[in-house]
Amino acid sequence: MLTPVVPWLVSALLVIAGAGLVALLVVLVVRAWKEAPQLREEFTDPQRGPQFFFLILALCVVGIGLNAVLGLPRGAGIILAWSVAAAWFSLLTAFFLGLTFRAEKSFAWPQVNPGWLLPGASAQGVAILGLSLPATEPGADSSLVLGCFLIHLAGLLLLLVAVPVMLARWLFGPVNPQVFGPANWINLGALGIAARASAGFVGGEANGPPASAEAVIALLCWSLAVMWSPLLVVAGYWRHFRRRVPFSYAPENWALVFSPSIFGVATIHLRPFFPGDAALVLAAICLAFAAIAWVINATGFFRTLLASRGPA
């Protein structure tokens, strides 16, 4: 069980996240019923299709939160973990098949976007969800650990392809304010969640012997996330202060909440590799940044919602 300093705040955030997840599911069901052809077209689009994996990532985040705050029964937790894993695999297979048999194929730099990192990032979320379940006696969870490890490796392979392509997009593609939007913070979050998942296999959460190779992978993903951090900050400065793009609320702004948060959590789990309290200090800075971003985004969201309703 999680024992937070402010349990009511953690519970409130979990309720908000759960409500958002339910809203996403309802919208998806309604669109599948009323706009099935358009939804299929979006799903097989290389630019918009990967964004559907955000739903898997959201399921993992809410599942991990429920298990931490409420302490899900182990049986219910296992069913949830395997169900989300099956949903991720089914979505990935359908997405690859949709791209393979797409009637018209072409490649252009604008198609490359941070959403390409979501299939790999969501796989890491599935692995973390499985590892977060309470362990029984040693050796009894081998199938669950193996499943988490295989999904973790598959996610790493997807990130191994997507991250260099994203970097090439920045280095060699045309430069404009749209390219450097807030969604690029997914670059930090995808590597951060990969580092967190790898740390789970190093720190004993997997109910098995630590894997030295996973320690290297965790530190590598963490280091790559650090590499992206100054690029994201400078890109944001260039976009808003040099190109004069006004600050405004957009759904992709939530990447500024998730990404620093998961990077901070990964840093905490890699604490043994850092001197003194350096990891805790860095994690506190990241979580404070995410908290400020959450307040700003929540305020912007409600202002946008009220403005869309118009005067009473």
mmCIF file of C-alpha atoms in Angstrom:
data_model
loop_
_atom_site.group_PDB
_atom_site.id
_atom_site.type_symbol
_atom_site.label_atom_id
_atom_site.label_comp_id
_atom_site.label_asym_id
_atom_site.label_seq_id
_atom_site.Cartn_x
_atom_site.Cartn_y
_atom_site.Cartn_z
ATOM 1 C CA MET A 1 0.000 0.000 0.000
ATOM 2 C CA LEU A 2 1.166 3.510 -0.779
ATOM 3 C CA THR A 3 1.401 5.889 2.180
ATOM 4 C CA PRO A 4 1.565 9.371 0.650
ATOM 5 C CA VAL A 5 2.079 12.532 2.657
ATOM 6 C CA VAL A 6 -1.199 13.917 1.318
ATOM 7 C CA PRO A 7 -3.388 10.870 0.613
ATOM 8 C CA TRP A 8 -6.450 12.887 -0.310
ATOM 9 C CA LEU A 9 -4.512 14.706 -3.021
ATOM 10 C CA VAL A 10 -3.200 11.451 -4.496
ATOM 11 C CA SER A 11 -6.712 9.980 -4.410
ATOM 12 C CA ALA A 12 -8.143 13.096 -6.067
ATOM 13 C CA LEU A 13 -5.563 12.937 -8.860
ATOM 14 C CA LEU A 14 -6.345 9.249 -9.356
ATOM 15 C CA VAL A 15 -10.062 10.029 -9.605
ATOM 16 C CA ILE A 16 -9.348 12.747 -12.183
ATOM 17 C CA ALA A 17 -7.134 10.380 -14.180
ATOM 18 C CA GLY A 18 -9.788 7.671 -14.023
ATOM 19 C CA ALA A 19 -12.498 10.093 -15.158
ATOM 20 C CA GLY A 20 -10.303 11.193 -18.061
ATOM 21 C CA LEU A 21 -9.714 7.576 -19.047
ATOM 22 C CA VAL A 22 -13.446 6.835 -18.985
ATOM 23 C CA ALA A 23 -14.068 9.910 -21.131
ATOM 24 C CA LEU A 24 -11.465 8.722 -23.669
ATOM 25 C CA LEU A 25 -13.071 5.281 -23.822
ATOM 26 C CA VAL A 26 -16.541 6.754 -24.285
ATOM 27 C CA VAL A 27 -15.345 9.024 -27.096
ATOM 28 C CA LEU A 28 -13.611 6.083 -28.784
ATOM 29 C CA VAL A 29 -16.736 3.908 -28.563
ATOM 30 C CA VAL A 30 -18.965 6.682 -29.916
ATOM 31 C CA ARG A 31 -16.585 7.370 -32.803
ATOM 32 C CA ALA A 32 -16.330 3.648 -33.584
ATOM 33 C CA TRP A 33 -20.123 3.573 -33.811
ATOM 34 C CA LYS A 34 -20.740 6.803 -35.745
ATOM 35 C CA GLU A 35 -17.464 7.441 -37.585
ATOM 36 C CA ALA A 36 -16.044 3.976 -38.207
ATOM 37 C CA PRO A 37 -14.592 4.679 -41.707
ATOM 38 C CA GLN A 38 -12.896 7.890 -40.555
ATOM 39 C CA LEU A 39 -11.579 6.168 -37.436
ATOM 40 C CA ARG A 40 -10.072 3.372 -39.541
ATOM 41 C CA GLU A 41 -8.464 5.944 -41.807
ATOM 42 C CA GLU A 42 -6.903 7.720 -38.823
ATOM 43 C CA PHE A 43 -5.713 4.430 -37.317
ATOM 44 C CA THR A 44 -3.813 3.451 -40.469
ATOM 45 C CA ASP A 45 -2.335 6.918 -40.917
ATOM 46 C CA PRO A 46 1.384 6.919 -39.993
ATOM 47 C CA GLN A 47 1.002 10.394 -38.515
ATOM 48 C CA ARG A 48 -2.131 9.899 -36.410
ATOM 49 C CA GLY A 49 -2.279 6.134 -35.898
ATOM 50 C CA PRO A 50 0.406 5.830 -33.167
ATOM 51 C CA GLN A 51 -1.536 8.271 -30.999
ATOM 52 C CA PHE A 52 -4.098 5.531 -30.299
ATOM 53 C CA PHE A 53 -1.467 3.883 -28.080
ATOM 54 C CA PHE A 54 -1.965 6.744 -25.627
ATOM 55 C CA LEU A 55 -5.053 4.853 -24.480
ATOM 56 C CA ILE A 56 -2.899 1.848 -23.483
ATOM 57 C CA LEU A 57 -0.531 4.145 -21.615
ATOM 58 C CA ALA A 58 -3.468 5.759 -19.809
ATOM 59 C CA LEU A 59 -4.817 2.333 -18.810
ATOM 60 C CA CYS A 60 -1.419 1.442 -17.368
ATOM 61 C CA VAL A 61 -1.109 4.689 -15.406
ATOM 62 C CA VAL A 62 -4.580 4.325 -13.874
ATOM 63 C CA GLY A 63 -3.994 0.622 -13.156
ATOM 64 C CA ILE A 64 -0.677 1.321 -11.419
ATOM 65 C CA GLY A 65 -2.341 4.101 -9.406
ATOM 66 C CA LEU A 66 -5.242 1.883 -8.361
ATOM 67 C CA ASN A 67 -2.851 -0.847 -7.259
ATOM 68 C CA ALA A 68 -0.688 1.616 -5.313
ATOM 69 C CA VAL A 69 -3.504 3.481 -3.571
ATOM 70 C CA LEU A 70 -6.131 0.772 -3.105
ATOM 71 C CA GLY A 71 -4.009 -2.368 -3.176
ATOM 72 C CA LEU A 72 -5.838 -4.408 -5.818
ATOM 73 C CA PRO A 73 -6.354 -8.105 -5.055
ATOM 74 C CA ARG A 74 -3.619 -10.044 -6.783
ATOM 75 C CA GLY A 75 -6.065 -11.979 -8.945
ATOM 76 C CA ALA A 76 -7.727 -8.793 -10.178
ATOM 77 C CA GLY A 77 -4.328 -7.214 -10.773
ATOM 78 C CA ILE A 78 -3.131 -10.161 -12.865
ATOM 79 C CA ILE A 79 -6.317 -10.097 -14.968
ATOM 80 C CA LEU A 80 -5.875 -6.358 -15.508
ATOM 81 C CA ALA A 81 -2.190 -6.702 -16.444
ATOM 82 C CA TRP A 82 -2.756 -9.522 -18.935
ATOM 83 C CA SER A 83 -5.818 -7.753 -20.403
ATOM 84 C CA VAL A 84 -3.853 -4.552 -21.015
ATOM 85 C CA ALA A 85 -0.969 -6.599 -22.453
ATOM 86 C CA ALA A 86 -3.371 -8.352 -24.829
ATOM 87 C CA ALA A 87 -4.883 -4.997 -25.825
ATOM 88 C CA TRP A 88 -1.409 -3.582 -26.524
ATOM 89 C CA PHE A 89 -0.398 -6.583 -28.650
ATOM 90 C CA SER A 90 -3.697 -6.545 -30.575
ATOM 91 C CA LEU A 91 -3.430 -2.808 -31.224
ATOM 92 C CA LEU A 92 0.188 -3.113 -32.344
ATOM 93 C CA THR A 93 -0.600 -5.990 -34.717
ATOM 94 C CA ALA A 94 -3.598 -4.184 -36.191
ATOM 95 C CA PHE A 95 -1.577 -0.985 -36.618
ATOM 96 C CA PHE A 96 1.287 -2.741 -38.414
ATOM 97 C CA LEU A 97 -1.122 -4.646 -40.666
ATOM 98 C CA GLY A 98 -3.005 -1.436 -41.429
ATOM 99 C CA LEU A 99 0.195 0.308 -42.472
ATOM 100 C CA THR A 100 1.417 -2.702 -44.462
ATOM 101 C CA PHE A 101 -1.758 -3.015 -46.546
ATOM 102 C CA ARG A 102 -2.483 0.707 -46.824
ATOM 103 C CA ALA A 103 -3.490 1.473 -50.413
ATOM 104 C CA GLU A 104 -1.434 4.634 -50.792
ATOM 105 C CA LYS A 105 1.998 4.838 -49.213
ATOM 106 C CA SER A 106 4.345 7.788 -49.083
ATOM 107 C CA PHE A 107 6.872 9.222 -46.689
ATOM 108 C CA ALA A 108 7.356 12.853 -45.722
ATOM 109 C CA TRP A 109 9.057 14.484 -42.745
ATOM 110 C CA PRO A 110 5.800 15.960 -41.372
ATOM 111 C CA GLN A 111 4.573 12.410 -40.795
ATOM 112 C CA VAL A 112 7.321 11.887 -38.234
ATOM 113 C CA ASN A 113 6.005 13.040 -34.880
ATOM 114 C CA PRO A 114 6.415 12.179 -31.187
ATOM 115 C CA GLY A 115 3.429 9.842 -31.419
ATOM 116 C CA TRP A 116 5.781 7.301 -33.004
ATOM 117 C CA LEU A 117 7.258 6.806 -29.527
ATOM 118 C CA LEU A 118 3.929 5.853 -27.950
ATOM 119 C CA PRO A 119 3.858 2.153 -29.033
ATOM 120 C CA GLY A 120 7.210 1.572 -27.311
ATOM 121 C CA ALA A 121 6.365 3.771 -24.332
ATOM 122 C CA SER A 122 3.026 2.045 -23.767
ATOM 123 C CA ALA A 123 4.810 -1.329 -23.778
ATOM 124 C CA GLN A 124 6.983 -0.085 -20.914
ATOM 125 C CA GLY A 125 3.819 0.950 -19.092
ATOM 126 C CA VAL A 126 2.444 -2.574 -19.447
ATOM 127 C CA ALA A 127 5.688 -4.002 -18.020
ATOM 128 C CA ILE A 128 5.604 -1.616 -15.056
ATOM 129 C CA LEU A 129 1.963 -2.478 -14.399
ATOM 130 C CA GLY A 130 2.796 -6.183 -14.236
ATOM 131 C CA LEU A 131 5.821 -5.639 -12.000
ATOM 132 C CA SER A 132 3.809 -3.426 -9.635
ATOM 133 C CA LEU A 133 1.628 -6.345 -8.558
ATOM 134 C CA PRO A 134 2.398 -7.782 -5.111
ATOM 135 C CA ALA A 135 4.734 -10.759 -5.347
ATOM 136 C CA THR A 136 4.078 -14.167 -3.834
ATOM 137 C CA GLU A 137 6.837 -16.606 -3.007
ATOM 138 C CA PRO A 138 10.002 -16.574 -5.166
ATOM 139 C CA GLY A 139 9.573 -18.452 -8.419
ATOM 140 C CA ALA A 140 5.780 -18.411 -8.387
ATOM 141 C CA ASP A 141 5.500 -15.406 -10.672
ATOM 142 C CA SER A 142 7.798 -16.611 -13.447
ATOM 143 C CA SER A 143 5.155 -16.456 -16.189
ATOM 144 C CA LEU A 144 4.122 -12.930 -15.256
ATOM 145 C CA VAL A 145 7.729 -11.736 -15.028
ATOM 146 C CA LEU A 146 8.573 -13.395 -18.351
ATOM 147 C CA GLY A 147 5.591 -11.743 -20.013
ATOM 148 C CA CYS A 148 6.572 -8.342 -18.606
ATOM 149 C CA PHE A 149 10.153 -8.842 -19.732
ATOM 150 C CA LEU A 150 9.173 -9.804 -23.280
ATOM 151 C CA ILE A 151 6.854 -6.806 -23.620
ATOM 152 C CA HIS A 152 9.593 -4.617 -22.161
ATOM 153 C CA LEU A 153 12.058 -5.882 -24.785
ATOM 154 C CA ALA A 154 9.529 -5.380 -27.582
ATOM 155 C CA GLY A 155 8.986 -1.832 -26.396
ATOM 156 C CA LEU A 156 12.725 -1.188 -26.320
ATOM 157 C CA LEU A 157 13.020 -2.385 -29.919
ATOM 158 C CA LEU A 158 10.228 -0.040 -30.990
ATOM 159 C CA LEU A 159 11.943 2.855 -29.216
ATOM 160 C CA LEU A 160 15.261 1.849 -30.762
ATOM 161 C CA VAL A 161 13.685 2.499 -34.157
ATOM 162 C CA ALA A 162 11.603 5.555 -33.284
ATOM 163 C CA VAL A 163 14.093 7.617 -31.250
ATOM 164 C CA PRO A 164 16.751 7.891 -34.025
ATOM 165 C CA VAL A 165 14.028 8.785 -36.534
ATOM 166 C CA MET A 166 12.788 11.538 -34.222
ATOM 167 C CA LEU A 167 16.331 12.855 -33.820
ATOM 168 C CA ALA A 168 16.807 12.783 -37.602
ATOM 169 C CA ARG A 169 13.550 14.732 -37.957
ATOM 170 C CA TRP A 170 14.973 17.456 -35.733
ATOM 171 C CA LEU A 171 18.366 17.511 -37.416
ATOM 172 C CA PHE A 172 17.489 17.137 -41.094
ATOM 173 C CA GLY A 173 13.809 18.003 -41.483
ATOM 174 C CA PRO A 174 12.410 21.490 -42.174
ATOM 175 C CA VAL A 175 12.209 23.755 -39.129
ATOM 176 C CA ASN A 176 8.962 25.480 -38.169
ATOM 177 C CA PRO A 177 7.101 26.237 -34.918
ATOM 178 C CA GLN A 178 4.712 23.312 -35.427
ATOM 179 C CA VAL A 179 7.587 20.834 -35.379
ATOM 180 C CA PHE A 180 8.746 22.047 -31.970
ATOM 181 C CA GLY A 181 5.347 21.868 -30.266
ATOM 182 C CA PRO A 182 4.786 20.623 -26.685
ATOM 183 C CA ALA A 183 4.089 17.075 -27.887
ATOM 184 C CA ASN A 184 7.854 16.693 -28.293
ATOM 185 C CA TRP A 185 8.115 16.258 -24.536
ATOM 186 C CA ILE A 186 7.000 12.694 -25.240
ATOM 187 C CA ASN A 187 10.636 12.212 -26.318
ATOM 188 C CA LEU A 188 11.629 12.690 -22.682
ATOM 189 C CA GLY A 189 8.749 10.660 -21.283
ATOM 190 C CA ALA A 190 9.219 7.651 -23.572
ATOM 191 C CA LEU A 191 12.861 7.277 -22.566
ATOM 192 C CA GLY A 192 12.020 7.997 -18.944
ATOM 193 C CA ILE A 193 9.393 5.263 -18.757
ATOM 194 C CA ALA A 194 11.810 2.859 -20.474
ATOM 195 C CA ALA A 195 14.396 3.664 -17.795
ATOM 196 C CA ARG A 196 11.768 3.114 -15.087
ATOM 197 C CA ALA A 197 10.748 -0.252 -16.532
ATOM 198 C CA SER A 198 14.369 -1.372 -16.828
ATOM 199 C CA ALA A 199 14.972 -0.333 -13.221
ATOM 200 C CA GLY A 200 12.144 -2.668 -12.201
ATOM 201 C CA PHE A 201 14.132 -5.647 -13.436
ATOM 202 C CA VAL A 202 17.260 -4.375 -11.680
ATOM 203 C CA GLY A 203 15.857 -3.457 -8.301
ATOM 204 C CA GLY A 204 14.193 -6.711 -7.362
ATOM 205 C CA GLU A 205 10.614 -5.803 -8.326
ATOM 206 C CA ALA A 206 10.656 -8.651 -10.810
ATOM 207 C CA ASN A 207 10.921 -11.187 -7.957
ATOM 208 C CA GLY A 208 14.108 -12.576 -9.434
ATOM 209 C CA PRO A 209 17.851 -11.973 -9.603
ATOM 210 C CA PRO A 210 18.976 -8.501 -10.753
ATOM 211 C CA ALA A 211 20.049 -8.271 -14.370
ATOM 212 C CA SER A 212 23.220 -6.287 -14.929
ATOM 213 C CA ALA A 213 22.299 -5.782 -18.584
ATOM 214 C CA GLU A 214 19.065 -4.114 -17.494
ATOM 215 C CA ALA A 215 21.062 -1.720 -15.322
ATOM 216 C CA VAL A 216 23.001 -0.645 -18.419
ATOM 217 C CA ILE A 217 19.764 -0.264 -20.408
ATOM 218 C CA ALA A 218 18.151 1.752 -17.608
ATOM 219 C CA LEU A 219 21.103 4.139 -17.388
ATOM 220 C CA LEU A 220 21.300 4.405 -21.183
ATOM 221 C CA CYS A 221 17.616 5.333 -21.485
ATOM 222 C CA TRP A 222 17.977 7.779 -18.594
ATOM 223 C CA SER A 223 21.026 9.374 -20.227
ATOM 224 C CA LEU A 224 19.232 9.732 -23.569
ATOM 225 C CA ALA A 225 16.325 11.385 -21.759
ATOM 226 C CA VAL A 226 18.789 13.855 -20.212
ATOM 227 C CA MET A 227 20.132 14.543 -23.704
ATOM 228 C CA TRP A 228 16.653 15.509 -24.904
ATOM 229 C CA SER A 229 15.964 17.845 -21.959
ATOM 230 C CA PRO A 230 18.001 20.908 -23.070
ATOM 231 C CA LEU A 231 16.846 20.428 -26.665
ATOM 232 C CA LEU A 232 13.221 20.593 -25.540
ATOM 233 C CA VAL A 233 13.790 23.680 -23.391
ATOM 234 C CA VAL A 234 15.636 25.549 -26.156
ATOM 235 C CA ALA A 235 13.027 24.500 -28.738
ATOM 236 C CA GLY A 236 10.284 25.860 -26.487
ATOM 237 C CA TYR A 237 12.143 29.142 -26.077
ATOM 238 C CA TRP A 238 12.669 29.397 -29.842
ATOM 239 C CA ARG A 239 9.012 28.649 -30.548
ATOM 240 C CA HIS A 240 7.429 31.058 -28.072
ATOM 241 C CA PHE A 241 9.975 33.882 -27.736
ATOM 242 C CA ARG A 242 11.695 33.947 -31.117
ATOM 243 C CA ARG A 243 8.802 32.922 -33.358
ATOM 244 C CA ARG A 244 6.204 34.578 -31.108
ATOM 245 C CA VAL A 245 3.835 31.598 -30.964
ATOM 246 C CA PRO A 246 1.422 32.498 -28.144
ATOM 247 C CA PHE A 247 1.001 30.244 -25.139
ATOM 248 C CA SER A 248 -2.366 28.510 -25.304
ATOM 249 C CA TYR A 249 -3.987 25.347 -24.016
ATOM 250 C CA ALA A 250 -3.847 22.249 -26.216
ATOM 251 C CA PRO A 251 -4.284 18.562 -25.319
ATOM 252 C CA GLU A 252 -0.647 17.817 -26.217
ATOM 253 C CA ASN A 253 0.425 20.191 -23.425
ATOM 254 C CA TRP A 254 -0.151 17.339 -20.970
ATOM 255 C CA ALA A 255 3.113 15.840 -22.198
ATOM 256 C CA LEU A 256 4.777 18.494 -20.016
ATOM 257 C CA VAL A 257 3.142 16.822 -17.017
ATOM 258 C CA PHE A 258 3.628 13.143 -17.761
ATOM 259 C CA SER A 259 7.171 13.250 -19.109
ATOM 260 C CA PRO A 260 8.934 15.094 -16.242
ATOM 261 C CA SER A 261 6.927 13.012 -13.766
ATOM 262 C CA ILE A 262 7.976 9.635 -15.133
ATOM 263 C CA PHE A 263 11.542 10.852 -15.591
ATOM 264 C CA GLY A 264 11.577 11.896 -11.934
ATOM 265 C CA VAL A 265 10.186 8.526 -10.853
ATOM 266 C CA ALA A 266 12.807 6.730 -12.949
ATOM 267 C CA THR A 267 15.525 8.849 -11.338
ATOM 268 C CA ILE A 268 14.333 7.816 -7.871
ATOM 269 C CA HIS A 269 14.460 4.142 -8.830
ATOM 270 C CA LEU A 270 18.009 4.613 -10.134
ATOM 271 C CA ARG A 271 19.114 6.278 -6.901
ATOM 272 C CA PRO A 272 21.787 3.634 -6.081
ATOM 273 C CA PHE A 273 23.726 4.731 -9.160
ATOM 274 C CA PHE A 274 23.956 8.394 -8.070
ATOM 275 C CA PRO A 275 26.089 9.973 -5.332
ATOM 276 C CA GLY A 276 24.393 11.127 -2.140
ATOM 277 C CA ASP A 277 20.954 12.608 -2.575
ATOM 278 C CA ALA A 278 21.548 13.861 -6.126
ATOM 279 C CA ALA A 279 18.845 11.593 -7.532
ATOM 280 C CA LEU A 280 16.282 12.778 -4.986
ATOM 281 C CA VAL A 281 17.058 16.437 -5.656
ATOM 282 C CA LEU A 282 16.734 15.980 -9.415
ATOM 283 C CA ALA A 283 13.534 13.983 -9.005
ATOM 284 C CA ALA A 284 12.064 16.702 -6.752
ATOM 285 C CA ILE A 285 12.824 19.342 -9.400
ATOM 286 C CA CYS A 286 11.161 17.232 -12.106
ATOM 287 C CA LEU A 287 8.064 16.556 -10.007
ATOM 288 C CA ALA A 288 7.775 20.229 -9.043
ATOM 289 C CA PHE A 289 7.959 21.182 -12.735
ATOM 290 C CA ALA A 290 5.263 18.607 -13.523
ATOM 291 C CA ALA A 291 3.048 19.898 -10.702
ATOM 292 C CA ILE A 292 3.284 23.475 -11.981
ATOM 293 C CA ALA A 293 2.563 22.291 -15.523
ATOM 294 C CA TRP A 294 -0.451 20.343 -14.239
ATOM 295 C CA VAL A 295 -1.935 23.412 -12.556
ATOM 296 C CA ILE A 296 -1.377 25.559 -15.673
ATOM 297 C CA ASN A 297 -2.870 22.915 -17.980
ATOM 298 C CA ALA A 298 -5.841 22.272 -15.705
ATOM 299 C CA THR A 299 -6.550 26.006 -15.567
ATOM 300 C CA GLY A 300 -6.252 26.296 -19.336
ATOM 301 C CA PHE A 301 -8.501 23.279 -19.856
ATOM 302 C CA PHE A 302 -11.330 24.649 -17.715
ATOM 303 C CA ARG A 303 -11.017 28.088 -19.294
ATOM 304 C CA THR A 304 -11.265 26.541 -22.738
ATOM 305 C CA LEU A 305 -14.227 24.432 -21.637
ATOM 306 C CA LEU A 306 -16.066 27.449 -20.241
ATOM 307 C CA ALA A 307 -15.276 29.522 -23.319
ATOM 308 C CA SER A 308 -16.612 26.796 -25.625
ATOM 309 C CA ARG A 309 -19.948 26.798 -23.774
ATOM 310 C CA GLY A 310 -20.378 30.521 -24.320
ATOM 311 C CA PRO A 311 -22.528 32.846 -22.236
ATOM 312 C CA ALA A 312 -25.359 31.264 -20.338
#
